[in-house]
mmCIF file of C-alpha atoms in Angstrom:
data_model
loop_
_atom_site.group_PDB
_atom_site.id
_atom_site.type_symbol
_atom_site.label_atom_id
_atom_site.label_comp_id
_atom_site.label_asym_id
_atom_site.label_seq_id
_atom_site.Cartn_x
_atom_site.Cartn_y
_atom_site.Cartn_z
ATOM 1 C CA UNK A 1 -2.393 -17.005 11.443
ATOM 2 C CA UNK A 2 -0.367 -15.424 8.620
ATOM 3 C CA UNK A 3 3.132 -14.417 9.656
ATOM 4 C CA UNK A 4 5.631 -12.267 7.795
ATOM 5 C CA UNK A 5 8.652 -14.325 6.703
ATOM 6 C CA UNK A 6 11.922 -13.469 8.423
ATOM 7 C CA UNK A 7 13.650 -13.435 5.057
ATOM 8 C CA UNK A 8 12.450 -13.201 1.474
ATOM 9 C CA UNK A 9 14.301 -14.222 -1.679
ATOM 10 C CA UNK A 10 13.641 -11.834 -4.554
ATOM 11 C CA UNK A 11 14.626 -12.180 -8.219
ATOM 12 C CA UNK A 12 16.752 -9.309 -9.524
ATOM 13 C CA UNK A 13 15.489 -8.080 -12.881
ATOM 14 C CA UNK A 14 17.974 -7.279 -15.651
ATOM 15 C CA UNK A 15 21.730 -7.565 -15.662
ATOM 16 C CA UNK A 16 22.079 -10.691 -17.812
ATOM 17 C CA UNK A 17 22.281 -13.940 -15.814
ATOM 18 C CA UNK A 18 19.500 -14.495 -13.249
ATOM 19 C CA UNK A 19 20.430 -13.303 -9.763
ATOM 20 C CA UNK A 20 18.647 -13.282 -6.437
ATOM 21 C CA UNK A 21 18.811 -11.199 -3.296
ATOM 22 C CA UNK A 22 17.787 -12.341 0.158
ATOM 23 C CA UNK A 23 16.304 -9.574 2.266
ATOM 24 C CA UNK A 24 14.156 -8.986 5.289
ATOM 25 C CA UNK A 25 10.927 -7.036 4.967
ATOM 26 C CA UNK A 26 11.483 -3.300 5.524
ATOM 27 C CA UNK A 27 10.355 -1.930 8.872
ATOM 28 C CA UNK A 28 7.202 0.164 9.118
ATOM 29 C CA UNK A 29 9.343 3.287 9.491
ATOM 30 C CA UNK A 30 11.264 2.452 6.326
ATOM 31 C CA UNK A 31 7.976 2.003 4.429
ATOM 32 C CA UNK A 32 6.709 5.328 5.789
ATOM 33 C CA UNK A 33 9.891 7.168 4.771
ATOM 34 C CA UNK A 34 9.761 5.628 1.291
ATOM 35 C CA UNK A 35 6.099 6.558 0.852
ATOM 36 C CA UNK A 36 6.780 10.175 1.874
ATOM 37 C CA UNK A 37 9.244 10.470 -0.994
ATOM 38 C CA UNK A 38 6.883 8.936 -3.588
ATOM 39 C CA UNK A 39 3.967 11.332 -4.067
ATOM 40 C CA UNK A 40 1.423 10.789 -6.806
ATOM 41 C CA UNK A 41 1.840 13.648 -9.269
ATOM 42 C CA UNK A 42 -1.090 14.873 -11.352
ATOM 43 C CA UNK A 43 0.085 17.278 -14.058
ATOM 44 C CA UNK A 44 -2.420 19.327 -16.057
ATOM 45 C CA UNK A 45 -1.524 19.203 -19.757
ATOM 46 C CA UNK A 46 -4.231 21.587 -20.951
ATOM 47 C CA UNK A 47 -7.439 21.052 -22.915
ATOM 48 C CA UNK A 48 -8.836 18.892 -20.135
ATOM 49 C CA UNK A 49 -5.973 16.397 -20.281
ATOM 50 C CA UNK A 50 -3.823 15.336 -17.356
ATOM 51 C CA UNK A 51 -0.983 12.930 -16.610
ATOM 52 C CA UNK A 52 -0.728 10.909 -13.393
ATOM 53 C CA UNK A 53 2.449 9.184 -12.215
ATOM 54 C CA UNK A 54 4.295 8.230 -9.051
ATOM 55 C CA UNK A 55 7.502 10.146 -8.426
ATOM 56 C CA UNK A 56 10.236 7.558 -8.027
ATOM 57 C CA UNK A 57 12.779 7.686 -5.207
ATOM 58 C CA UNK A 58 15.524 5.350 -6.366
ATOM 59 C CA UNK A 59 18.166 6.742 -4.007
ATOM 60 C CA UNK A 60 15.859 5.964 -1.071
ATOM 61 C CA UNK A 61 15.198 2.476 -2.443
ATOM 62 C CA UNK A 62 18.933 1.813 -2.642
ATOM 63 C CA UNK A 63 19.419 3.069 0.910
ATOM 64 C CA UNK A 64 16.654 0.784 2.199
ATOM 65 C CA UNK A 65 17.956 -2.191 0.214
ATOM 66 C CA UNK A 66 21.392 -1.783 1.765
ATOM 67 C CA UNK A 67 19.770 -1.781 5.213
ATOM 68 C CA UNK A 68 17.565 -4.863 4.667
ATOM 69 C CA UNK A 69 19.809 -7.099 2.569
ATOM 70 C CA UNK A 70 21.122 -10.200 4.257
ATOM 71 C CA UNK A 71 24.542 -11.844 4.032
ATOM 72 C CA UNK A 72 25.384 -13.013 0.533
ATOM 73 C CA UNK A 73 23.065 -10.594 -1.265
ATOM 74 C CA UNK A 74 24.797 -8.703 -4.091
ATOM 75 C CA UNK A 75 25.537 -5.012 -4.372
ATOM 76 C CA UNK A 76 22.878 -3.386 -6.530
ATOM 77 C CA UNK A 77 22.482 -0.132 -8.367
ATOM 78 C CA UNK A 78 19.528 2.145 -7.598
ATOM 79 C CA UNK A 79 17.408 0.767 -10.455
ATOM 80 C CA UNK A 80 17.826 -2.833 -9.302
ATOM 81 C CA UNK A 81 17.142 -1.792 -5.715
ATOM 82 C CA UNK A 82 13.985 -0.024 -6.875
ATOM 83 C CA UNK A 83 12.784 -3.209 -8.566
ATOM 84 C CA UNK A 84 13.382 -5.141 -5.328
ATOM 85 C CA UNK A 85 11.436 -2.594 -3.254
ATOM 86 C CA UNK A 86 8.575 -2.588 -5.772
ATOM 87 C CA UNK A 87 8.353 -6.355 -5.439
ATOM 88 C CA UNK A 88 8.365 -6.170 -1.638
ATOM 89 C CA UNK A 89 5.711 -3.423 -1.744
ATOM 90 C CA UNK A 90 3.239 -5.634 -3.606
ATOM 91 C CA UNK A 91 -0.090 -5.485 -1.776
ATOM 92 C CA UNK A 92 -2.950 -5.986 -4.206
ATOM 93 C CA UNK A 93 -6.544 -6.647 -3.248
ATOM 94 C CA UNK A 94 -7.675 -10.152 -4.266
ATOM 95 C CA UNK A 95 -11.171 -10.109 -2.799
ATOM 96 C CA UNK A 96 -13.384 -8.720 -0.064
ATOM 97 C CA UNK A 97 -16.283 -10.885 1.103
ATOM 98 C CA UNK A 98 -19.049 -9.805 3.463
ATOM 99 C CA UNK A 99 -19.497 -12.200 6.416
ATOM 100 C CA UNK A 100 -21.594 -12.215 9.561
ATOM 101 C CA UNK A 101 -18.625 -11.137 11.672
ATOM 102 C CA UNK A 102 -17.321 -8.530 9.214
ATOM 103 C CA UNK A 103 -15.389 -8.604 5.954
ATOM 104 C CA UNK A 104 -12.901 -11.243 4.847
ATOM 105 C CA UNK A 105 -10.157 -9.295 3.072
ATOM 106 C CA UNK A 106 -7.529 -11.043 0.943
ATOM 107 C CA UNK A 107 -4.376 -9.218 -0.165
ATOM 108 C CA UNK A 108 -1.755 -10.653 -2.563
ATOM 109 C CA UNK A 109 1.754 -9.979 -1.240
ATOM 110 C CA UNK A 110 5.299 -11.003 -2.076
ATOM 111 C CA UNK A 111 4.947 -13.636 0.689
ATOM 112 C CA UNK A 112 1.629 -15.056 -0.537
ATOM 113 C CA UNK A 113 -2.002 -14.212 0.140
ATOM 114 C CA UNK A 114 -2.593 -12.436 3.450
ATOM 115 C CA UNK A 115 -6.170 -12.715 4.646
ATOM 116 C CA UNK A 116 -7.889 -11.227 7.644
ATOM 117 C CA UNK A 117 -11.376 -10.498 8.929
ATOM 118 C CA UNK A 118 -12.113 -6.828 9.594
ATOM 119 C CA UNK A 119 -15.235 -5.417 11.193
ATOM 120 C CA UNK A 120 -16.881 -2.337 9.760
ATOM 121 C CA UNK A 121 -15.277 0.871 11.059
ATOM 122 C CA UNK A 122 -16.985 3.197 13.502
ATOM 123 C CA UNK A 123 -17.984 6.641 12.246
ATOM 124 C CA UNK A 124 -15.052 8.131 14.160
ATOM 125 C CA UNK A 125 -12.525 5.666 12.696
ATOM 126 C CA UNK A 126 -13.932 6.195 9.186
ATOM 127 C CA UNK A 127 -13.753 9.991 9.428
ATOM 128 C CA UNK A 128 -10.277 9.940 10.943
ATOM 129 C CA UNK A 129 -9.095 7.728 8.093
ATOM 130 C CA UNK A 130 -10.741 9.925 5.453
ATOM 131 C CA UNK A 131 -9.172 13.057 6.943
ATOM 132 C CA UNK A 132 -5.646 11.665 7.310
ATOM 133 C CA UNK A 133 -5.132 9.100 4.527
ATOM 134 C CA UNK A 134 -3.568 11.624 2.170
ATOM 135 C CA UNK A 135 -2.258 15.170 1.929
ATOM 136 C CA UNK A 136 -2.738 17.168 -1.253
ATOM 137 C CA UNK A 137 -0.466 20.012 -2.344
ATOM 138 C CA UNK A 138 -1.631 21.923 -5.410
ATOM 139 C CA UNK A 139 0.413 24.221 -7.611
ATOM 140 C CA UNK A 140 -0.420 26.041 -10.812
ATOM 141 C CA UNK A 141 -0.282 22.997 -13.100
ATOM 142 C CA UNK A 142 0.666 20.164 -10.741
ATOM 143 C CA UNK A 143 -0.983 18.467 -7.780
ATOM 144 C CA UNK A 144 1.003 16.204 -5.452
ATOM 145 C CA UNK A 145 -0.797 13.589 -3.350
ATOM 146 C CA UNK A 146 1.095 12.125 -0.392
ATOM 147 C CA UNK A 147 -0.318 8.841 0.952
ATOM 148 C CA UNK A 148 -0.195 8.383 4.746
ATOM 149 C CA UNK A 149 0.372 4.683 5.507
ATOM 150 C CA UNK A 150 -0.260 5.315 9.219
ATOM 151 C CA UNK A 151 -3.884 6.228 8.482
ATOM 152 C CA UNK A 152 -4.507 2.837 6.890
ATOM 153 C CA UNK A 153 -2.633 0.971 9.607
ATOM 154 C CA UNK A 154 -4.618 2.737 12.342
ATOM 155 C CA UNK A 155 -7.910 1.880 10.649
ATOM 156 C CA UNK A 156 -6.757 -1.720 10.189
ATOM 157 C CA UNK A 157 -5.850 -2.036 13.874
ATOM 158 C CA UNK A 158 -9.193 -0.506 14.925
ATOM 159 C CA UNK A 159 -11.169 -2.942 12.743
ATOM 160 C CA UNK A 160 -9.089 -6.101 13.141
ATOM 161 C CA UNK A 161 -10.763 -8.970 14.977
ATOM 162 C CA UNK A 162 -7.425 -10.632 15.758
ATOM 163 C CA UNK A 163 -3.926 -9.258 16.255
ATOM 164 C CA UNK A 164 -1.589 -9.312 13.251
ATOM 165 C CA UNK A 165 2.097 -8.552 13.114
ATOM 166 C CA UNK A 166 2.371 -7.695 9.437
ATOM 167 C CA UNK A 167 3.992 -4.814 7.521
ATOM 168 C CA UNK A 168 2.264 -1.456 7.530
ATOM 169 C CA UNK A 169 2.002 -1.552 3.746
ATOM 170 C CA UNK A 170 -0.206 -4.678 3.954
ATOM 171 C CA UNK A 171 -2.359 -3.144 6.681
ATOM 172 C CA UNK A 172 -2.864 0.002 4.605
ATOM 173 C CA UNK A 173 -3.840 -2.057 1.543
ATOM 174 C CA UNK A 174 -6.338 -4.119 3.558
ATOM 175 C CA UNK A 175 -7.876 -0.977 5.073
ATOM 176 C CA UNK A 176 -8.190 0.616 1.637
ATOM 177 C CA UNK A 177 -9.855 -2.533 0.247
ATOM 178 C CA UNK A 178 -12.291 -2.554 3.188
ATOM 179 C CA UNK A 179 -13.285 1.097 2.653
ATOM 180 C CA UNK A 180 -13.614 0.612 -1.114
ATOM 181 C CA UNK A 181 -15.943 -2.364 -0.568
ATOM 182 C CA UNK A 182 -18.128 -0.524 1.946
ATOM 183 C CA UNK A 183 -18.309 2.584 -0.247
ATOM 184 C CA UNK A 184 -19.229 0.446 -3.266
ATOM 185 C CA UNK A 185 -22.040 -1.061 -1.196
ATOM 186 C CA UNK A 186 -23.309 2.392 -0.279
ATOM 187 C CA UNK A 187 -23.166 3.495 -3.914
ATOM 188 C CA UNK A 188 -25.190 0.425 -4.870
ATOM 189 C CA UNK A 189 -27.795 1.180 -2.214
ATOM 190 C CA UNK A 190 -28.068 4.797 -3.392
ATOM 191 C CA UNK A 191 -28.509 3.721 -6.986
ATOM 192 C CA UNK A 192 -31.236 1.262 -6.034
ATOM 193 C CA UNK A 193 -33.051 3.949 -4.034
ATOM 194 C CA UNK A 194 -33.133 6.241 -7.076
ATOM 195 C CA UNK A 195 -35.123 3.711 -9.074
ATOM 196 C CA UNK A 196 -37.283 2.188 -6.325
ATOM 197 C CA UNK A 197 -41.046 2.861 -6.659
#
């Protein structure tokens, strides 16, 4: 079973000579607070053009770094702390494979590849996830999308075939990969139906 390391050594980018910081993984609450302050902003530029970016929260990253750094780790500025948190937040889908007992999901993390088998979600779990995974606030020219990590973690826990004590950010990434794979399968089935004689 994959376990989250008690401490992680992370390279500090910039600042001349190579440096490293030793930290523990942020708590689920720290990840949630960070995510709340990092909405995805979609700005309408006119003529059908738009710009999408994540609003950074470097002050929050520095605060979290100072809470998770272990003895001997250097003082950092907010930009260095942000780079550390971005590295710790890495949770990229590697693959999702359909199996008899569900879906084998692999996620690349700062601690290596986390893999787990998830069963397909119930209709209730799917709808709850769809309704709560994000909150959208629209203005005249800007839309802000706030991602709810708890929605992904709840879906992960409902679909997991074995207990995992891993960060919420990994659970949310695995849940998102699962839903994307299932939806892609549905889209493929629909497309085939359109052309079936």
